[in-house]
Coordinates of C-alpha atoms in Angstrom, one line a residue:
X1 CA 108.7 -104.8 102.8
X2 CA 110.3 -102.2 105.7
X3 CA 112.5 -99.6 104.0
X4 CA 114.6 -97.3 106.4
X5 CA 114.8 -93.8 104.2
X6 CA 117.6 -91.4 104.9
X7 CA 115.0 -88.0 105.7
X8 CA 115.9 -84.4 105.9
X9 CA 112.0 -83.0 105.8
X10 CA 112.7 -80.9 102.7
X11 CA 111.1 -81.4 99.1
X12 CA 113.2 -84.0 97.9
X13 CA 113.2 -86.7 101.3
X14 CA 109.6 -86.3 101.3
X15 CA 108.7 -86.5 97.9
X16 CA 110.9 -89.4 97.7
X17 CA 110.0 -91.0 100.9
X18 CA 106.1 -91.3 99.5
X19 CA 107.3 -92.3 95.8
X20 CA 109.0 -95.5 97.6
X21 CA 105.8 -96.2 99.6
X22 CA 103.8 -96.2 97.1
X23 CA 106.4 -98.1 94.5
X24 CA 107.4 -101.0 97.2
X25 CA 104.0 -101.0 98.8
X26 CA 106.3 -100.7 101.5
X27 CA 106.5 -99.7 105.4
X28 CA 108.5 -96.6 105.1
X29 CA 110.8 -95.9 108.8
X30 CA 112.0 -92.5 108.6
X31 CA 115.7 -91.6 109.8
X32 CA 117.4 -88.0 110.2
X33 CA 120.8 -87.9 111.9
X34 CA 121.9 -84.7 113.9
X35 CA 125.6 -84.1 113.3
X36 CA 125.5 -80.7 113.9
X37 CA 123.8 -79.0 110.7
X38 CA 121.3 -76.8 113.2
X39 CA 118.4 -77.0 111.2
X40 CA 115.1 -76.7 112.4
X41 CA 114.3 -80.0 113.9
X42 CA 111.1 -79.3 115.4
X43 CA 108.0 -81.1 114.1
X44 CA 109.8 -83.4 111.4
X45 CA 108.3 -86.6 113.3
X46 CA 105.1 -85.0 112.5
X47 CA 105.9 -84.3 109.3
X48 CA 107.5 -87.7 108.4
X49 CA 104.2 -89.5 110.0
X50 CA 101.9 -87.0 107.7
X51 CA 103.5 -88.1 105.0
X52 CA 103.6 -91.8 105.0
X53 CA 106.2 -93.2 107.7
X54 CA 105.0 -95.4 110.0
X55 CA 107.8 -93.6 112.4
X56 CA 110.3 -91.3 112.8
X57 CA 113.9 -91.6 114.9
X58 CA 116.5 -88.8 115.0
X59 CA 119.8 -89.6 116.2
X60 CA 121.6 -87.0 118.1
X61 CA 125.0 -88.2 116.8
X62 CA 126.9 -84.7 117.8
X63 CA 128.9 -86.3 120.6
X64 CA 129.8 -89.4 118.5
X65 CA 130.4 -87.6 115.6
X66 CA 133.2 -85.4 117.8
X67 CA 134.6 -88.0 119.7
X68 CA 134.7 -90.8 117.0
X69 CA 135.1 -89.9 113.8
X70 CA 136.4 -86.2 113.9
X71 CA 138.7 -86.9 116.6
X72 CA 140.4 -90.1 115.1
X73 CA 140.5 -88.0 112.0
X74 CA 142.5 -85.2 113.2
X75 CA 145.5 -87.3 115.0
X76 CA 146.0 -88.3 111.4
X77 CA 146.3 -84.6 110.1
X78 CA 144.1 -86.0 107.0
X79 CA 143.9 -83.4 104.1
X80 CA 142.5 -84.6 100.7
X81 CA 144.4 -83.6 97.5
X82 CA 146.5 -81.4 100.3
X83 CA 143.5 -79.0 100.9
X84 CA 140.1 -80.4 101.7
X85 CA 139.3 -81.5 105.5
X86 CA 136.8 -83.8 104.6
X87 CA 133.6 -82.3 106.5
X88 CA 131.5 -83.9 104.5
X89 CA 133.0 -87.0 104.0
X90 CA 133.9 -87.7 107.7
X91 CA 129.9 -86.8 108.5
X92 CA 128.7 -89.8 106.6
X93 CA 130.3 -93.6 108.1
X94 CA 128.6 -91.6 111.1
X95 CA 125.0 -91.1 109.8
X96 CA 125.2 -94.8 108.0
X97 CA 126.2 -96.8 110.8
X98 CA 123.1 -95.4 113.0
X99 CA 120.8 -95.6 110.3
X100 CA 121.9 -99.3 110.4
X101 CA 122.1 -100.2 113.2
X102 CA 118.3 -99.0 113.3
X103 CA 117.5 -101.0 110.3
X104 CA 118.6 -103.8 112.1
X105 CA 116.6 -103.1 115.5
X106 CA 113.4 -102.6 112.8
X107 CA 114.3 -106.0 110.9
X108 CA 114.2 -103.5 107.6
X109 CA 115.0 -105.3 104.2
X110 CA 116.2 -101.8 102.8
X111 CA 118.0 -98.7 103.6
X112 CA 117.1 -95.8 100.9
X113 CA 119.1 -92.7 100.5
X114 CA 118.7 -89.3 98.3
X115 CA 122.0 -88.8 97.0
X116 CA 122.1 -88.0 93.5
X117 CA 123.9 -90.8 91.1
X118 CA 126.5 -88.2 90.4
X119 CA 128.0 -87.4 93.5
X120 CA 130.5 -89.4 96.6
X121 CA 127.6 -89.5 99.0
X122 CA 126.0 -92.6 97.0
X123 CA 129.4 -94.1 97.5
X124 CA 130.2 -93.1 100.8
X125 CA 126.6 -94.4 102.0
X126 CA 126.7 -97.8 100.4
X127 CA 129.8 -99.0 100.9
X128 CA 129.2 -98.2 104.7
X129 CA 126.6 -100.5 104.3
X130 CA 127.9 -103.3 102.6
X131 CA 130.9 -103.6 105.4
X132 CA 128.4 -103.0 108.1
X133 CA 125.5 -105.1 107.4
X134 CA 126.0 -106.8 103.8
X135 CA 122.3 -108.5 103.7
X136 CA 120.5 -105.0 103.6
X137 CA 119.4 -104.1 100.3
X138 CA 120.6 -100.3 99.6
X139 CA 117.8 -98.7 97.0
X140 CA 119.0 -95.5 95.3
X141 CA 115.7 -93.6 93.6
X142 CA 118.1 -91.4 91.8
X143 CA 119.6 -94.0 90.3
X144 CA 116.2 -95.4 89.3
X145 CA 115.4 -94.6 85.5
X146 CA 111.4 -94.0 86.6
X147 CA 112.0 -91.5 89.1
X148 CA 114.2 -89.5 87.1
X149 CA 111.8 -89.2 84.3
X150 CA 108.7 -88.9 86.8
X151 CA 110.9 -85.9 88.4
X152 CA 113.3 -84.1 86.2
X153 CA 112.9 -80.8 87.8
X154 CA 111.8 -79.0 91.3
X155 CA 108.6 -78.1 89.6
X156 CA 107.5 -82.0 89.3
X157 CA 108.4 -82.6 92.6
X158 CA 106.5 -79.5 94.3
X159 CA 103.6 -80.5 91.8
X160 CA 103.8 -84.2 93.0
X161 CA 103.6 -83.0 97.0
X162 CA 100.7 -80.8 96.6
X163 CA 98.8 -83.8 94.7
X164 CA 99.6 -85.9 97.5
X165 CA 98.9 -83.7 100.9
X166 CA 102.5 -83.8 101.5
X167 CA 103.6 -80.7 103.4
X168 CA 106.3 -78.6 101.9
X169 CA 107.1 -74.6 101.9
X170 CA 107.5 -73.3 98.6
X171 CA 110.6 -71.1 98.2
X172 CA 113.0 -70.1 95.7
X173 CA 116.0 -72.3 95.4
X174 CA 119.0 -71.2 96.7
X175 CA 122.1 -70.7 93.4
X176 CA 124.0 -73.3 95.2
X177 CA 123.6 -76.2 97.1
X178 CA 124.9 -76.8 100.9
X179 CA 126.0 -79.4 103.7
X180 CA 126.5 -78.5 106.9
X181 CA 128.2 -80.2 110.0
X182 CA 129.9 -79.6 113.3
X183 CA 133.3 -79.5 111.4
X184 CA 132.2 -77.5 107.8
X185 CA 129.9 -76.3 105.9
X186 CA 129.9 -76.5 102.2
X187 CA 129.0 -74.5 99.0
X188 CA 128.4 -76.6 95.4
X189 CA 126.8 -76.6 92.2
X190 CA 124.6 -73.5 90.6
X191 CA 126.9 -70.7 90.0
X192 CA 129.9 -71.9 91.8
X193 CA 129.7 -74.6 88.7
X194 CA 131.9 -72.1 86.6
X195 CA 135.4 -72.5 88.3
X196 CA 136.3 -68.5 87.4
X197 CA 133.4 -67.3 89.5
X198 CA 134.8 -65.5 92.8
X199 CA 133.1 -66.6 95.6
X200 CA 134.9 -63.9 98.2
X201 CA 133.3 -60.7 96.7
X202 CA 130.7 -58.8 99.1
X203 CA 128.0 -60.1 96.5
X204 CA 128.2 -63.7 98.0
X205 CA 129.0 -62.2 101.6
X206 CA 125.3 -63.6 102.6
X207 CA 126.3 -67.7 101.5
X208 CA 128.8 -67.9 104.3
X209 CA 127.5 -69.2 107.6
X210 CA 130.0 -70.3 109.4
X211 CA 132.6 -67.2 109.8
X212 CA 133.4 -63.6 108.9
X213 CA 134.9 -62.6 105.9
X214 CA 138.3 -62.0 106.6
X215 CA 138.3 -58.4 105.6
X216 CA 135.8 -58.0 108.3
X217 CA 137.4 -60.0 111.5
X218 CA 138.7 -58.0 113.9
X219 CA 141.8 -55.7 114.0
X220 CA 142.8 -57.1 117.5
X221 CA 144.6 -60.3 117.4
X222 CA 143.6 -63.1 120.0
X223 CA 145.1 -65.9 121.9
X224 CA 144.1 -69.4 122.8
X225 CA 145.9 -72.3 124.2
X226 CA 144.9 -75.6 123.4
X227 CA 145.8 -78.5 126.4
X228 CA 146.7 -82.3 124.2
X229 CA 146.2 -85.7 125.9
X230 CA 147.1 -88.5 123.8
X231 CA 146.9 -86.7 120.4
X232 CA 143.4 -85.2 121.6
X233 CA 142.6 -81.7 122.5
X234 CA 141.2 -82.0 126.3
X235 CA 141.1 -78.5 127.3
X236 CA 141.2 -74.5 126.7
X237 CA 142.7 -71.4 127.8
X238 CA 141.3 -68.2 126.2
X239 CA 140.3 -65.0 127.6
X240 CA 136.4 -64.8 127.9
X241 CA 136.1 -68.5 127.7
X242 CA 133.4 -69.1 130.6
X243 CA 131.1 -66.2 128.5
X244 CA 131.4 -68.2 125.4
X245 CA 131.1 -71.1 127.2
X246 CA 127.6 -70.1 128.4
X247 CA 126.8 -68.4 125.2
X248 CA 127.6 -71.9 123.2
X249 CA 125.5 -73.6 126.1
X250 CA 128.6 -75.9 126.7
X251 CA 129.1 -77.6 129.8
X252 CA 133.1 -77.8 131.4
X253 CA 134.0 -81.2 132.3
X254 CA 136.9 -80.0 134.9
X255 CA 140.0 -78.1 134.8
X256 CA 143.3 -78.8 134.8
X257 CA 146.8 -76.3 135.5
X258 CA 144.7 -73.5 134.3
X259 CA 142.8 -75.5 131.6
X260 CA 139.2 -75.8 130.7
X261 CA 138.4 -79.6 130.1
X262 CA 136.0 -80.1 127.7
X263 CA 134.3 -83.0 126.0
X264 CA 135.0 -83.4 122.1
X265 CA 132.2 -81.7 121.1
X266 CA 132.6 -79.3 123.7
X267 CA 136.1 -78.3 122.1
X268 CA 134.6 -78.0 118.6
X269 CA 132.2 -75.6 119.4
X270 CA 134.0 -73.0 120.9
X271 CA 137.3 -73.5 118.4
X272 CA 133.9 -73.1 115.6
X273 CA 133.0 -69.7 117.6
X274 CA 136.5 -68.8 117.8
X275 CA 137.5 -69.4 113.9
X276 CA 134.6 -67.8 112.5
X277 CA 135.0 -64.8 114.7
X278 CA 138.5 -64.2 112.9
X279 CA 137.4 -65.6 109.3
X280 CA 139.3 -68.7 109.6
X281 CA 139.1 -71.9 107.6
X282 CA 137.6 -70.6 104.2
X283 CA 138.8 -72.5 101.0
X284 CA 138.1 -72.7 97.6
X285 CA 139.1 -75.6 95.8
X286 CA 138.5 -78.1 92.9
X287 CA 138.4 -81.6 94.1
X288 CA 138.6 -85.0 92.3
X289 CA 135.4 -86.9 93.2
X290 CA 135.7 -90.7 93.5
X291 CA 133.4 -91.0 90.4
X292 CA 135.7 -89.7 87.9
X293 CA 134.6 -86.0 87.6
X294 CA 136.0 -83.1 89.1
X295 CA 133.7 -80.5 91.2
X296 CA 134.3 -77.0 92.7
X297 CA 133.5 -76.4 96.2
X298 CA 134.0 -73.9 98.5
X299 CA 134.2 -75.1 102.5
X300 CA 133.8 -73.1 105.7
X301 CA 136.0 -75.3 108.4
X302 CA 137.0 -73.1 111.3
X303 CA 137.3 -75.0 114.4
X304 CA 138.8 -77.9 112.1
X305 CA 141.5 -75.5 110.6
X306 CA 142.2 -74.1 114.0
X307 CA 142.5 -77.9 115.1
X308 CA 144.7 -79.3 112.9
X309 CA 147.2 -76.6 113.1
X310 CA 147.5 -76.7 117.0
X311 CA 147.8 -80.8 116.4
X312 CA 150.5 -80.5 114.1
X313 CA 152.3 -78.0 116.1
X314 CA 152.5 -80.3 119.3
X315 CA 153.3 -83.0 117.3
X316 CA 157.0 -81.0 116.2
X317 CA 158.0 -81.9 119.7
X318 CA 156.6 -84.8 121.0
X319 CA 156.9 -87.1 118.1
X320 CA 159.5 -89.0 116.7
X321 CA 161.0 -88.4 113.6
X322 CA 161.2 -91.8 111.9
X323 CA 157.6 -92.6 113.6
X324 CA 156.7 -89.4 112.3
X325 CA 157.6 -90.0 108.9
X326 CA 156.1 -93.2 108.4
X327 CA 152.6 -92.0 109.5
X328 CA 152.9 -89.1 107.1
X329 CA 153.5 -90.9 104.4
X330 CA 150.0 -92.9 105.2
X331 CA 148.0 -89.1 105.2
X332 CA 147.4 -89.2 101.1
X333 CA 145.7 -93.0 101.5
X334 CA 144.2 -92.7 105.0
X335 CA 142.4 -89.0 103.3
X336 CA 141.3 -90.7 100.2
X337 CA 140.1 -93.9 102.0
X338 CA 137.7 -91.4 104.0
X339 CA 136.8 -89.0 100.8
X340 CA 135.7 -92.1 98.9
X341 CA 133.7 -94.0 101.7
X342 CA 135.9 -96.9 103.1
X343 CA 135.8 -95.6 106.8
X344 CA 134.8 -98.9 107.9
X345 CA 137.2 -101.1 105.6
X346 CA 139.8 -103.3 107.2
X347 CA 142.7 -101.1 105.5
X348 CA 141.7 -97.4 107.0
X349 CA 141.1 -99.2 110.6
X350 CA 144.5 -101.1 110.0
X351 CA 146.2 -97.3 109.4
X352 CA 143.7 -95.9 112.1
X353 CA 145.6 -98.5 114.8
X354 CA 149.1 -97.0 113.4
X355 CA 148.1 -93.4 114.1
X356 CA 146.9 -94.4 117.3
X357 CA 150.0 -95.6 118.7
X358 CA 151.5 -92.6 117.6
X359 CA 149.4 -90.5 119.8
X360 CA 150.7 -92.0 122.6
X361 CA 153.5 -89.1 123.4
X362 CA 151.6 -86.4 121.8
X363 CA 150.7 -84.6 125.1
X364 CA 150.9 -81.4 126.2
X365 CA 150.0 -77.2 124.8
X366 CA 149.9 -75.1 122.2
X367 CA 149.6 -71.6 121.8
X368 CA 148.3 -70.0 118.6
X369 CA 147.6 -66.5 117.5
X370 CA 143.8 -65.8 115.7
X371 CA 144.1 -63.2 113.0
X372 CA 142.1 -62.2 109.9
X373 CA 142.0 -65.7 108.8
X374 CA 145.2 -66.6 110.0
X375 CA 146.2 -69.3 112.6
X376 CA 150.0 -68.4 113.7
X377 CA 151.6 -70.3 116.2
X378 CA 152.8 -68.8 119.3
X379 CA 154.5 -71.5 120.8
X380 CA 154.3 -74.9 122.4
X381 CA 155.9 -77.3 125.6
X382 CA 155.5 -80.7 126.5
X383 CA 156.8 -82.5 129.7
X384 CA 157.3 -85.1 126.7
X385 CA 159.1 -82.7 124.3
X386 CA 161.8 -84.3 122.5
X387 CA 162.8 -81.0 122.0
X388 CA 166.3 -79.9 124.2
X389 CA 167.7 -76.6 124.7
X390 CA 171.1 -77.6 125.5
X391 CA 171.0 -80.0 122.6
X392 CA 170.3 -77.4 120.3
X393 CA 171.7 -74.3 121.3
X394 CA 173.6 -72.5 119.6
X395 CA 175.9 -71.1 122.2
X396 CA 178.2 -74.2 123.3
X397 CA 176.1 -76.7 125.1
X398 CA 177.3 -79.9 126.6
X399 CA 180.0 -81.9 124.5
X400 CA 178.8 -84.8 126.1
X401 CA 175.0 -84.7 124.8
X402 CA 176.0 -83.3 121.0
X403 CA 179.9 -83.4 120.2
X404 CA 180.6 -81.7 116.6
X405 CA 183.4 -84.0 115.5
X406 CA 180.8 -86.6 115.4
X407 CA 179.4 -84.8 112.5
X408 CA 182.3 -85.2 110.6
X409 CA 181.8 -89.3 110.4
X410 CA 178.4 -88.6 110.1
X411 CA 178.5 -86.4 106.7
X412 CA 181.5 -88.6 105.2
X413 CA 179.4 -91.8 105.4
X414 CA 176.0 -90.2 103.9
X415 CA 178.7 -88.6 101.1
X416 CA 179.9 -92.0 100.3
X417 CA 177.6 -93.0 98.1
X418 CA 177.8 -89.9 96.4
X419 CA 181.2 -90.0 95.4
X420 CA 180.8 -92.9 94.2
X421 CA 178.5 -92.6 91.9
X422 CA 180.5 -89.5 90.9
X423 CA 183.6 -91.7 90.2
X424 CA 181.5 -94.4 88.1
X425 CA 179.3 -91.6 86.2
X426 CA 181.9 -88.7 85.9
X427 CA 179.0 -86.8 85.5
X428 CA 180.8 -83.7 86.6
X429 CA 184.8 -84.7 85.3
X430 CA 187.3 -86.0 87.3

């Protein structure tokens, strides 16, 4: 048997990885994706290999990751329950599909994962799986009654390593768990458990990784503009860009009336910089997990939260209102089909082709204004702007492209309805 394992290097991937070598008798293939968490990669081949793969592949997924999946995302301004960008979420149909697609290339019968049988990321894995390649057996050890009982606690497992030569460095645990990814990182479990707890106080000012505290930003207010092609941001106008640029080791594709072009991951990495610089895109919220249970989290997302404001502000004039409208009524679904793992289900690509087409007039710039957690906008054009001047002014404009009588018509047949039901009803007299 050939078993693909999902492998981060720490205690529980390893430990786990050797329990389902020695359970299966099995040749054990380890996989680590790179979306971004920049953790020490260095020497986990040699790890994996010292403690029982037979290899080790790491994908470096951070340009997919951007282009496909967080990209796609954003044009359709998905929020779950209103609040949560879905960092984590987004990060997985990602990781699966490579894993897969390296199953396949190894003829694996199995693909084994570490998330725990309480959580979405069992969900989200598997059911990637299943649409993607439906004959690979999916083997959860968490889910497994032995392994639970042979490791109820991070003592068993450190106990198990030594006994076994597997390499591990002892530490205390961290009071909280995390994920991290180009677009978020996240915060769960240990003391953020207890949904009073207040996670902004200067005594959890060390857990944040991603941006400043607010309180701390700076004083001075900063500007960026953000260039849109086809519902995509393509390019960036800030003050200091080329310094960051070189600090971020990011590589401009062009430029364009002024504009920095940059690749999608290009553009996340500095709008990251940028947001945590001014203590952007911090929240705190209590989510509804696709398992039944709810969970507290709290998310750092500050290129994301810089990113979907400036999309939704071109969109107010390059959109149309009706078109608009119908994709917005598709956000609530669309976010829950990617918070509970159906990226790859016929229904989310089916809404995915909607979006697109909407993204076909959404060109054009946005100015916003970077302050103490804040994203105000400054301002936007479009040579596509539905928006007109003499349409809308207030000061006369031309009879000819808005006449007033007309709205005269126009309110007596939306009232029509309305006094009629008045007339049948009564509700008010006579």
């Amino acid at each position: 048997m050939k078993i693909v394992v999902a492998y981060s290097g720490g205690l529980d991937t390893s430990v786990l990885l050797k329990w389902l070598k020695e359970k299966y008798n099995a040749e054990i293939i380890a996989y680590c994706a790179d979306v971004g968490q920049a953790e020490e990669l260095d020497g986990l081949e040699a790890k994996a290999l010292a403690t029982g793969a037979s290899k080790c592949f790491i994908g470096d997924l951070k340009e997919d990751f951007a282009a496909n999946y967080i990209f796609p995302m954003m044009q359709a301004n998905a929020l779950y329950e209103g609040r949560y960008l879905l960092g984590t979420s987004i990060a997985r149909p990602c990781i699966s599909k490579d894993m897969v697609d390296l199953a396949i290339r190894e003829g694996a019968d199995a693909i084994a994962h570490g998330a725990t049988g309480k959580g979405n990321d069992q969900v989200r894995f598997e059911l990637a799986v299943n649409a993607l390649a439906p004959n690979i057996k999916v083997i959860a050890p968490w889910r497994d009654p032995e392994f639970r009982k042979q490791f109820p606690g991070r003592t068993e497992m450190i106990a198990y390593a030594e006994s076994h030569g597997i390499p591990i460095r002892q530490s205390l645990k961290k009071p909280y768990s995390m994920d991290r990814n180009l677009l978020h990182i996240s915060f769960e479990a240990g003391m953020l458990e207890d949904t009073w707890y207040d996670g902004t106080t200067p005594a959890d000012r060390e857990m944040y990784k991603l941006s400043v505290s607010p309180e701390d930003a700076p004083d001075q207010a900063e500007y960026i503009q953000i260039l849109y092609e086809k519902g995509d941001a393509i390019g960036i106008k800030y003050d200091g860009l080329d310094a960051l640029l070189k600090e971020l080791n990011v590589t401009p594709k062009g430029e364009r009336d002024g504009y920095t072009l940059l690749s999608p991951l290009g553009v996340m990495y500095v709008l990251n910089a940028l947001g945590g610089k001014h203590g952007i895109g911090r929240v705190d919220i209590v989510e509804n997990r696709f398992v039944g249970m709810k969970s507290r989290g709290i998310y750092e997302t500050p290129g994301g939260t810089i990113l979907l404001a400036a999309h939704r502000d071109i969109e107010t004039i390059t959109i149309d209102r009706e078109v608009q409208k119908v994709r917005d009524s598709l956000i609530p679904e669309y976010a829950t089909l990617v918070y509970n793992g159906f990226w790859f289900a016929p229904e989310r690509e089916t809404i995915q082709a909607l979006v697109t087409k909407s993204q076909e007039t959404v060109n054009g710039e946005v100015r916003l204004k970077l302050y103490k957690g804040n994203v105000m906008y400054a301002g936007r054009r479009s040579p596509q702007s539905l928006y007109s001047e003499e349409i809308a002014t207030m000061e006369g404009g031309h009879e000819e492209l808005y006449n007033q009588d007309d709205a005269e018509g126009f309110i007596h047949l939306n009232g029509l309805r309305l006094k009629q039901f008045s007339r049948v009803n009564k509700p008010y007299g006579n």
